[in-house]
PDB file of C-alpha atoms and ligand atoms in Angstrom:
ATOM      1  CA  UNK A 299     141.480   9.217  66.000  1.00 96.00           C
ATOM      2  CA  UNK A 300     139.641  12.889  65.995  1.00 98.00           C
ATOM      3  CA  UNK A 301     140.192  15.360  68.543  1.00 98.00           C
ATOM      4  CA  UNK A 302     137.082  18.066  67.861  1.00 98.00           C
ATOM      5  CA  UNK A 303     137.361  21.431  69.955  1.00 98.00           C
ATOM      6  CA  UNK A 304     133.722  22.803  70.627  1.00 98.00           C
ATOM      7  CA  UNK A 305     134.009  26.114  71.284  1.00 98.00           C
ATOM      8  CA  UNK A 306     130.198  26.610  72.413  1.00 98.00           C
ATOM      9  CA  UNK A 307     129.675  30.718  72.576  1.00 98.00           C
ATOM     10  CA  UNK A 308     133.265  32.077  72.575  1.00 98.00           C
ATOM     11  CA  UNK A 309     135.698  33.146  69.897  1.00 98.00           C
ATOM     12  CA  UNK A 310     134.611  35.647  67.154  1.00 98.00           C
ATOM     13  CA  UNK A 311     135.772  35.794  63.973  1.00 98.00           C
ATOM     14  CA  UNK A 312     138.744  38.218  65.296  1.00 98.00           C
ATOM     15  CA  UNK A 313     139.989  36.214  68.509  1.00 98.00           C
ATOM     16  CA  UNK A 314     139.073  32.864  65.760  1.00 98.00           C
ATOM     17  CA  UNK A 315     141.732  34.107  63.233  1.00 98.00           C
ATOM     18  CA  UNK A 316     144.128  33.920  65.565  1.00 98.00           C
ATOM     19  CA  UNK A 317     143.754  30.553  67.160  1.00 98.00           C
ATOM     20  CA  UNK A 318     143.788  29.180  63.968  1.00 98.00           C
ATOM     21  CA  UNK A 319     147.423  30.785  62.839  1.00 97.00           C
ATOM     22  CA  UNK A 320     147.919  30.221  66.323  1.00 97.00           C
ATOM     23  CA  UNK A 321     147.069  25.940  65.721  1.00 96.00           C
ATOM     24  CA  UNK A 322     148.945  25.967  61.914  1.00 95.00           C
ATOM     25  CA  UNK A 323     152.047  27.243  63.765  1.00 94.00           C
ATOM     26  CA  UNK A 324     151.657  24.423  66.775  1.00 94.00           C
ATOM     27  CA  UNK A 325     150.233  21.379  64.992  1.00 91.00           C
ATOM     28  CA  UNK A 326     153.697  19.833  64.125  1.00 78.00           C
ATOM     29  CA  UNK A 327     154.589  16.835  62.452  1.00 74.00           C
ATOM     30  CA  UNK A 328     153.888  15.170  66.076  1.00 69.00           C
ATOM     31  CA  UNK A 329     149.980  15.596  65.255  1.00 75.00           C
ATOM     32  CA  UNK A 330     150.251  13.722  62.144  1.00 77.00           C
ATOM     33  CA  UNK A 331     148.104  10.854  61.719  1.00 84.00           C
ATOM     34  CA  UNK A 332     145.084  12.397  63.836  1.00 95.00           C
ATOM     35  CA  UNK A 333     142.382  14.446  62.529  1.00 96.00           C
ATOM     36  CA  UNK A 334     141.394  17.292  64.008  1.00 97.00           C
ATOM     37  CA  UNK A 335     138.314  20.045  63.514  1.00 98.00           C
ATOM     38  CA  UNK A 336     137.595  22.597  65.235  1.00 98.00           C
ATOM     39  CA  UNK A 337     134.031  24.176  65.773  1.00 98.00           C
ATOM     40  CA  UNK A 338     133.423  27.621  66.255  1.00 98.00           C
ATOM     41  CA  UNK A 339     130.128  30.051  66.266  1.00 98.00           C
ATOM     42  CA  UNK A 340     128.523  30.496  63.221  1.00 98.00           C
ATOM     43  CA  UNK A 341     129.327  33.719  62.952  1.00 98.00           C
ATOM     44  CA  UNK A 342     133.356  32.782  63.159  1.00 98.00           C
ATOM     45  CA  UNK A 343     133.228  29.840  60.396  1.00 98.00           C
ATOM     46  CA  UNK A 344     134.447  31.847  57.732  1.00 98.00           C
ATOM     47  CA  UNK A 345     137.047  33.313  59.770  1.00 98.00           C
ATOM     48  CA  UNK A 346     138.254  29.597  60.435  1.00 98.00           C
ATOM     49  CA  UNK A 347     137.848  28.365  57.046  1.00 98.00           C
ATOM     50  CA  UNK A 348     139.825  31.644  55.207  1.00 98.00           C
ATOM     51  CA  UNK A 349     142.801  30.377  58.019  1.00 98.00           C
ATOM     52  CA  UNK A 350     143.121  27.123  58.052  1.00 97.00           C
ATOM     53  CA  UNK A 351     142.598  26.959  53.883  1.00 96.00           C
ATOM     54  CA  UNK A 352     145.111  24.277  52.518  1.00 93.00           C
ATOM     55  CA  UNK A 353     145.472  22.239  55.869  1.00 93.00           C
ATOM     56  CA  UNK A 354     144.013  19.096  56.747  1.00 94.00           C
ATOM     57  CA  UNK A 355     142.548  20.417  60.060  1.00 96.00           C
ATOM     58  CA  UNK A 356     138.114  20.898  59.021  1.00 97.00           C
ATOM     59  CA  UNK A 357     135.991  23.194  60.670  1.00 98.00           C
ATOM     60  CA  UNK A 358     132.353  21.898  61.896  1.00 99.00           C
ATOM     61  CA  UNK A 359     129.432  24.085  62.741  1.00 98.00           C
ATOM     62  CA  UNK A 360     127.891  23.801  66.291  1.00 98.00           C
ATOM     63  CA  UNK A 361     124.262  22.926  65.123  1.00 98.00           C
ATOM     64  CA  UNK A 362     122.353  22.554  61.341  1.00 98.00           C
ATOM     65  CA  UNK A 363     118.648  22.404  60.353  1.00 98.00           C
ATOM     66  CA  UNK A 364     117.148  19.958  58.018  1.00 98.00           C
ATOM     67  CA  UNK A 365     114.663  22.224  56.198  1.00 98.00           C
ATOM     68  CA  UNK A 366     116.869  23.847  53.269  1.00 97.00           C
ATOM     69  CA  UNK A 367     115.414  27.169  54.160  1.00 97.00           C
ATOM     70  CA  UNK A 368     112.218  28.398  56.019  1.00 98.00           C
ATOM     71  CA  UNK A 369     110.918  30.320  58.707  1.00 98.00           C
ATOM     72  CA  UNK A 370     112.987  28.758  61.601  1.00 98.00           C
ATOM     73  CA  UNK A 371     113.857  31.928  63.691  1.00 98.00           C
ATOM     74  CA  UNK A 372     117.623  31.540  64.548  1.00 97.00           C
ATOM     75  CA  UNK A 373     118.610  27.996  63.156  1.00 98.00           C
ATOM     76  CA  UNK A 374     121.118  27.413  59.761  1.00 98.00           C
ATOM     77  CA  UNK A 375     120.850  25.227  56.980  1.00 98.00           C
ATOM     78  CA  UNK A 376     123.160  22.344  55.379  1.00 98.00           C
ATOM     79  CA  UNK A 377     123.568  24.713  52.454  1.00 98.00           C
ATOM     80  CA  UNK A 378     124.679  27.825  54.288  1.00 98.00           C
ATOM     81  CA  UNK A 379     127.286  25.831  56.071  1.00 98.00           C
ATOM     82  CA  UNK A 380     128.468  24.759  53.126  1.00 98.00           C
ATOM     83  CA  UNK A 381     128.763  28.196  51.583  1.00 98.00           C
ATOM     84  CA  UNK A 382     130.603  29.408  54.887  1.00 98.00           C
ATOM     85  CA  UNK A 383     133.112  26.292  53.545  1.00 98.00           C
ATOM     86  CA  UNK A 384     132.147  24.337  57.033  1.00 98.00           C
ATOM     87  CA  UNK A 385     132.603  20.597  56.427  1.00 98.00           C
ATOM     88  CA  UNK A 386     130.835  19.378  59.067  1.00 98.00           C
ATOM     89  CA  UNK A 387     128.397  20.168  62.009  1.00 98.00           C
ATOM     90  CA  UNK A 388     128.000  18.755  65.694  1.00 98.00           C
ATOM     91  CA  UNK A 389     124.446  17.547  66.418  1.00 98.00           C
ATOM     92  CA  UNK A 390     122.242  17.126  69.493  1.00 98.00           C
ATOM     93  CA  UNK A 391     124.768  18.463  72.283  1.00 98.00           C
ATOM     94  CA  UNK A 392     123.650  18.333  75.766  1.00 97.00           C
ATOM     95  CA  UNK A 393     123.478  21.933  76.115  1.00 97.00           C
ATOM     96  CA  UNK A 394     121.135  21.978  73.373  1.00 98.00           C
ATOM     97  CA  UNK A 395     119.145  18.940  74.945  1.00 97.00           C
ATOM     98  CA  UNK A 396     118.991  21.009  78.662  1.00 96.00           C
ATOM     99  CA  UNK A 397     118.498  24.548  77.329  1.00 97.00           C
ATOM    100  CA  UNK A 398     116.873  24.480  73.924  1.00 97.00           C
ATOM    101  CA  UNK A 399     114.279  21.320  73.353  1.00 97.00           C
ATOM    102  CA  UNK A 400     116.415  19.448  71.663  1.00 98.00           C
ATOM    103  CA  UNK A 401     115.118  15.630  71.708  1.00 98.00           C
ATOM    104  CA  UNK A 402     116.394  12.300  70.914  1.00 98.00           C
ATOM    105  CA  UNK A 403     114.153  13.231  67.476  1.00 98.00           C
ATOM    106  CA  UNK A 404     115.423  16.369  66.378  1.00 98.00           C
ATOM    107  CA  UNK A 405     118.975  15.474  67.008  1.00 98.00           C
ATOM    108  CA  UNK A 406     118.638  12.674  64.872  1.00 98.00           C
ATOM    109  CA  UNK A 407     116.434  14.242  61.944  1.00 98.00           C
ATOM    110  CA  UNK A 408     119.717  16.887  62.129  1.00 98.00           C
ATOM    111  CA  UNK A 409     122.146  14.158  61.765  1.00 98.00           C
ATOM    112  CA  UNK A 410     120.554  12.707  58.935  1.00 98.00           C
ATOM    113  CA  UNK A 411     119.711  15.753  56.706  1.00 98.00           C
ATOM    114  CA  UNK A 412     123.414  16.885  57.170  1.00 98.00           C
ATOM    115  CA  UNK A 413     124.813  13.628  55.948  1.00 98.00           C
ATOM    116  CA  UNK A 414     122.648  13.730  53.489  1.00 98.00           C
ATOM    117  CA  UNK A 415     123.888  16.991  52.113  1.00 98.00           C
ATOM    118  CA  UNK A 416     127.809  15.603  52.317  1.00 98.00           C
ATOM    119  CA  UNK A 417     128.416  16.832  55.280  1.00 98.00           C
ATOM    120  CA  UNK A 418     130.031  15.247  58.534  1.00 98.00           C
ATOM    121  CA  UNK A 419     128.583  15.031  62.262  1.00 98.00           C
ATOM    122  CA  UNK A 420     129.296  14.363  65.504  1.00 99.00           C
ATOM    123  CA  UNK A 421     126.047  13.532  67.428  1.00 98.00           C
ATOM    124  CA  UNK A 422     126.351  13.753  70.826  1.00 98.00           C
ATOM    125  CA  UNK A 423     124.549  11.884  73.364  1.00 98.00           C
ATOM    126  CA  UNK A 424     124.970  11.306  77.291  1.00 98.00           C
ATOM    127  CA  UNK A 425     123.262  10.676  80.277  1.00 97.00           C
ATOM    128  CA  UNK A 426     122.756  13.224  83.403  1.00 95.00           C
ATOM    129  CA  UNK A 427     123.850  12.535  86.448  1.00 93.00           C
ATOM    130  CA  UNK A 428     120.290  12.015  88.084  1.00 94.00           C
ATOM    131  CA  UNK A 429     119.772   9.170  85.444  1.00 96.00           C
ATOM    132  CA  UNK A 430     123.432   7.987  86.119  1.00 94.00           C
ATOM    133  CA  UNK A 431     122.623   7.993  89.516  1.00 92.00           C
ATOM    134  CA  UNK A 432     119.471   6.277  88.842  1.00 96.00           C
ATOM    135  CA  UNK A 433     120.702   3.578  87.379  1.00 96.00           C
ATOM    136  CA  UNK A 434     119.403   4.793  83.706  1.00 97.00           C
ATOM    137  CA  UNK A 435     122.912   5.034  81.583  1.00 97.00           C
ATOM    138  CA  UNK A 436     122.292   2.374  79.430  1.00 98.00           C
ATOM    139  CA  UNK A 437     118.792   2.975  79.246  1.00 98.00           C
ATOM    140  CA  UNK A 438     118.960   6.778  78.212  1.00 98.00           C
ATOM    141  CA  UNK A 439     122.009   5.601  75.609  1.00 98.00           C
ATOM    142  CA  UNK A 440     119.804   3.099  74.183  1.00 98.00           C
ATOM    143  CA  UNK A 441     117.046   5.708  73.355  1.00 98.00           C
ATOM    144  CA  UNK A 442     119.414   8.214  72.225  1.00 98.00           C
ATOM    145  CA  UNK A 443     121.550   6.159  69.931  1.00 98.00           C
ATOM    146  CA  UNK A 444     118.746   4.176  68.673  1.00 98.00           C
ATOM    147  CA  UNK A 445     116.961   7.722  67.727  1.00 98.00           C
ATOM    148  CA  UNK A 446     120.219   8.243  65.310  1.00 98.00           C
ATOM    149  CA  UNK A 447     120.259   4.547  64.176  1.00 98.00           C
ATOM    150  CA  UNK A 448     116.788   4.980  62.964  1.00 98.00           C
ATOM    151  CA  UNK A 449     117.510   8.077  61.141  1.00 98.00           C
ATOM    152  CA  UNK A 450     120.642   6.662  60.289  1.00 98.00           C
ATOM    153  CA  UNK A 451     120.561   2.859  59.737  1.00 97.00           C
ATOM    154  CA  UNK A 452     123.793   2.298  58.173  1.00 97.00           C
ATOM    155  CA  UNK A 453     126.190   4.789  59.976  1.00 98.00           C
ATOM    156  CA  UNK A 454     128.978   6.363  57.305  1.00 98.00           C
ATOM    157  CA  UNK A 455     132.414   6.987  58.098  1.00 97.00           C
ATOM    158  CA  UNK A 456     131.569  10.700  58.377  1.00 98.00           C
ATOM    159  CA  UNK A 457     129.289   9.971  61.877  1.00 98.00           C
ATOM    160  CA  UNK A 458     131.051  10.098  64.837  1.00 98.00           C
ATOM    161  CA  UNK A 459     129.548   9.498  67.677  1.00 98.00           C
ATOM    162  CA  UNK A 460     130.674  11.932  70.793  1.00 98.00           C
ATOM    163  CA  UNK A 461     129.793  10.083  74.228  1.00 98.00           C
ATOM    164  CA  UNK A 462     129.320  12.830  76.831  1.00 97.00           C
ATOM    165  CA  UNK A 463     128.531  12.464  80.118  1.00 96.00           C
ATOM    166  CA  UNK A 464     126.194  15.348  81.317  1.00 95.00           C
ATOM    167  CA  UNK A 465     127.660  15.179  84.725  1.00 93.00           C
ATOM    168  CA  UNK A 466     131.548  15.621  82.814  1.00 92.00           C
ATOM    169  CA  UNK A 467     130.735  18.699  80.666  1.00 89.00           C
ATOM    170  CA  UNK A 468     132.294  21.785  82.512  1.00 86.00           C
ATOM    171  CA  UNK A 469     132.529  20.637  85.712  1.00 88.00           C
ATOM    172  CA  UNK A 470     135.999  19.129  85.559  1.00 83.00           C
ATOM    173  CA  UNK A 471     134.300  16.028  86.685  1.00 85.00           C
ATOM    174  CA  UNK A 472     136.275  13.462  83.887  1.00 85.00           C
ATOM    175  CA  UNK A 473     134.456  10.136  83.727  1.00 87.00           C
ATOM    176  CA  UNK A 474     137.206   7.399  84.706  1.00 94.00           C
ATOM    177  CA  UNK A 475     138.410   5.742  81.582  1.00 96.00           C
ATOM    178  CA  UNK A 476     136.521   2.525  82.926  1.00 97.00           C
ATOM    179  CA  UNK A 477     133.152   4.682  82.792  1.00 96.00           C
ATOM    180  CA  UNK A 478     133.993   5.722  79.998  1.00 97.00           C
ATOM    181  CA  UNK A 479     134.954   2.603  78.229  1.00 98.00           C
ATOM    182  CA  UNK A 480     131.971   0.615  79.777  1.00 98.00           C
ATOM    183  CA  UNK A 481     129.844   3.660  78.052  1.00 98.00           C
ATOM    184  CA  UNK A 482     131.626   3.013  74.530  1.00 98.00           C
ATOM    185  CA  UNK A 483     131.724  -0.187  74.499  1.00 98.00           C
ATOM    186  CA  UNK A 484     128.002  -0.316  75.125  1.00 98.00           C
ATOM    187  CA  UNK A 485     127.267   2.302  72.202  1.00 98.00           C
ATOM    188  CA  UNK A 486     129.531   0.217  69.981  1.00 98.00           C
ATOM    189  CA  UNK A 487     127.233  -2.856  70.378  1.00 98.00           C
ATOM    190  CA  UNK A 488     124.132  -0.686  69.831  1.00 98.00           C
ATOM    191  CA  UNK A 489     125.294   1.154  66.659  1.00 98.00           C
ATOM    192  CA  UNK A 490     128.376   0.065  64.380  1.00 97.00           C
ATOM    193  CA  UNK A 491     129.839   3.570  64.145  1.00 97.00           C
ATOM    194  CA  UNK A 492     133.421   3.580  63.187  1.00 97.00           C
ATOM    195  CA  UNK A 493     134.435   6.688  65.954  1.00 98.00           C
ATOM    196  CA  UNK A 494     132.954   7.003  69.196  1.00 98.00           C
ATOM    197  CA  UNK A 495     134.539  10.061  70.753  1.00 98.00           C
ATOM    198  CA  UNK A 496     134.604  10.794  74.281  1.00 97.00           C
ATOM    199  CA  UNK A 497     133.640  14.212  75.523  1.00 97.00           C
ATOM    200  CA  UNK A 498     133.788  15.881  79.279  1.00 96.00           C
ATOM    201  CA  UNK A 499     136.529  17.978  80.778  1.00 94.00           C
ATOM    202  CA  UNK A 500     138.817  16.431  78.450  1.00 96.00           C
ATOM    203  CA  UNK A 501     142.425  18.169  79.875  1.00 97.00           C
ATOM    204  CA  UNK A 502     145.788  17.735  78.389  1.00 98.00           C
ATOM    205  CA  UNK A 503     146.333  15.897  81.607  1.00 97.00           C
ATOM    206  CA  UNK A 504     143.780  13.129  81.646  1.00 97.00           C
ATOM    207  CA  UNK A 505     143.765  12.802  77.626  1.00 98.00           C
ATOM    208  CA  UNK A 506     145.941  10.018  77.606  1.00 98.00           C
ATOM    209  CA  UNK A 507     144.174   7.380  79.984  1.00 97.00           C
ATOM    210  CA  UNK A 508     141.201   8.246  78.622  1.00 97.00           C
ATOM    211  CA  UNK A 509     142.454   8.103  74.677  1.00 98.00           C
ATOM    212  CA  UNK A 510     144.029   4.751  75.650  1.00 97.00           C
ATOM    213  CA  UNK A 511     140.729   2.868  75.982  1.00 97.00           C
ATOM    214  CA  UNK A 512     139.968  -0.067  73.477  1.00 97.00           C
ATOM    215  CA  UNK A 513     136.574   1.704  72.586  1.00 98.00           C
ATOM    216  CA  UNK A 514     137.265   5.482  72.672  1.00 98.00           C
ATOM    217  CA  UNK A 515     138.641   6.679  69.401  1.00 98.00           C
ATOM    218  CA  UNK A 516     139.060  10.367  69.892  1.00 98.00           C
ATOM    219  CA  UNK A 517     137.427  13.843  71.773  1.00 98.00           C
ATOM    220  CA  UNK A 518     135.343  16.512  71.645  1.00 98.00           C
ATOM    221  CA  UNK A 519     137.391  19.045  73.623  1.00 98.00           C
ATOM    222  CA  UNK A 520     135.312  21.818  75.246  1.00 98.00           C
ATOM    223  CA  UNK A 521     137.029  24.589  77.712  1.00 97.00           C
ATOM    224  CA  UNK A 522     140.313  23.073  76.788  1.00 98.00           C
ATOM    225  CA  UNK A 523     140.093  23.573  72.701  1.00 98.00           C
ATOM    226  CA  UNK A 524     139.958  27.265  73.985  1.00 98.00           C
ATOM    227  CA  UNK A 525     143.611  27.567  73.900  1.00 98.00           C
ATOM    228  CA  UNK A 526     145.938  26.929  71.559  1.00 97.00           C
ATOM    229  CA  UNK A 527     148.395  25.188  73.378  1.00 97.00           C
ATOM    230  CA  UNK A 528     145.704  23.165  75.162  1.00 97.00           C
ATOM    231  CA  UNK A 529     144.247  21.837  72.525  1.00 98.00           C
ATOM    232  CA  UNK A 530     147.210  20.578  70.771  1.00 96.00           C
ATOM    233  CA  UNK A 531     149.007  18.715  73.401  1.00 96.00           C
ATOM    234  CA  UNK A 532     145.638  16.600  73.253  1.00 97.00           C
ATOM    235  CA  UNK A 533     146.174  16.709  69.689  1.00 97.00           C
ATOM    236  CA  UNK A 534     149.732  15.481  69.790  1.00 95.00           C
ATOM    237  CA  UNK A 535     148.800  12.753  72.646  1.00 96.00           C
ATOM    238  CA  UNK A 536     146.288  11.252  69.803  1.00 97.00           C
ATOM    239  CA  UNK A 537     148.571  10.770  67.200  1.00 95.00           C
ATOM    240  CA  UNK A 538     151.378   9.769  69.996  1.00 94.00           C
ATOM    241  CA  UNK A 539     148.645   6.670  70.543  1.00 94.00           C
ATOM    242  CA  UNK A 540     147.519   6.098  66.984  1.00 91.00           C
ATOM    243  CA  UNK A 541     151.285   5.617  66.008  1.00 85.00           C
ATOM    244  CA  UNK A 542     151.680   3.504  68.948  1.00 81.00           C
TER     245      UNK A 542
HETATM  246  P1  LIG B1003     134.167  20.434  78.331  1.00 89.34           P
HETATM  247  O1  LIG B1003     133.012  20.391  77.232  1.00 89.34           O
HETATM  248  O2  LIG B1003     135.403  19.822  77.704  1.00 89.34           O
HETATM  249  O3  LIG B1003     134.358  21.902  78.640  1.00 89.34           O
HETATM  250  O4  LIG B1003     133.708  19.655  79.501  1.00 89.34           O
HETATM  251  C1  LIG B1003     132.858  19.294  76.370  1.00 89.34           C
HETATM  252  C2  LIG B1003     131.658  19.501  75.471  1.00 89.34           C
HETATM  253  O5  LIG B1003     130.641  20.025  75.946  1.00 89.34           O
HETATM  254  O6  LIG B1003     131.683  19.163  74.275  1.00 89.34           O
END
């Protein structure tokens, strides 16, 4: 199991040094046996990386480019992640998608360069509620999985997959664990990736039922990696069902 916290545009490297004493102190011998990252601004990855030095728990970048340098205005490449010690980046989030151009294209040509470099991912995909509504989930999670599976033919152990419903991000809107294990389930016959993640108002509270599922094999925590204490009762509910 991985439980991921994305913390989108909050945390600097001040308020990021302390969560991460903060998470040494609370991750316990009760989170054994999960794996956990955190992923914080760019600005903040060295700040995470200096803290959590000697523990098992990786820190991930938010986004990378697959040029190794260049004129691309306010993107970061696989090597200056590395530098910053980041062992890992998430790819093709939905707020990226909605707000920034992303496509099923880029997303994957991200994916694939970071890999490449040694790197791990977590490629988001996930369908809107308009296309849910519509009767386009499978449809929109065939295109955006099969982007990464041609990019990506034989997925490593280091790509997860993070199934996010658009509708769940931030609203507090959780997909059922049914949804969410139909969703899986239907990724996991598109695309043999070892961890599909769920990801969508995952709370302390509904982590369990939705960890539980035959097909969901960890989270990508947004609002509630914020806090400390949060994040690692999620944490400890993981490793509660991996022992189990
Ligand atoms: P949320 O965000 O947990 O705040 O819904 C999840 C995500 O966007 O990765």
């Amino acid at each position: 199991m991985l439980i991921a916290g994305n913390w989108k545009m909050f945390k600097g490297p001040g308020e990021t040094a302390a969560f991460c004493a903060d998470l040494l102190q609370l991750l316990d011998d009760d989170a054994k046996g999960v794996d956990v990252v955190v992923a914080p601004p760019f600005v903040s990855l060295q700040a995470a990386v200096a803290e959590l030095e000697g523990s098992p728990i990786r820190v991930y970048a938010q986004n990378v480019h697959w040029e190794e340098e260049g004129a691309f205005t306010g993107e970061i490449s696989r090597s200056m992640l590395i530098a910053a010690g980041a062992a890992g980046a998430i790819v093709g989030h939905s707020e990226r998608r909605q707000h920034f151009g992303e496509t099923d294209e880029t997303a994957a040509r991200r994916a694939s360069a970071a890999l490449e470099a040694g790197l791990g991912v977590i490629a988001c995909v996930g369908e809107t509620l308009a296309e849910r509504e519509a009767g386009e989930t499978e449809a929109v999670l065939r295109r955006q999985v099969e982007a990464i599976a041609v990019a990506v033919p034989e997925p490593p152990g280091e790509l997860d997959v993070a199934y996010e419903p658009v509708w769940a991000i931030g609203t507090g809107r959780t997909a059922t664990p049914e949804t969410a294990q139909e969703a899986h389930a239907f990724i996991r016959g598109l695309y043999p990736v070892e961890r599909i993640l769920y990801g969508g108002s995952v709370k302390p509270e509904n982590a369990e039922e939705l960890l539980a599922q035959a097909d969901v094999d960890g989270a990508l925590v947004g609002g509630a990696s914020l806090d400390a204490l949060s994040f690692t009762e999620i944490c400890r509910t993981a490793a509660r069902l991996s022992r189990s």
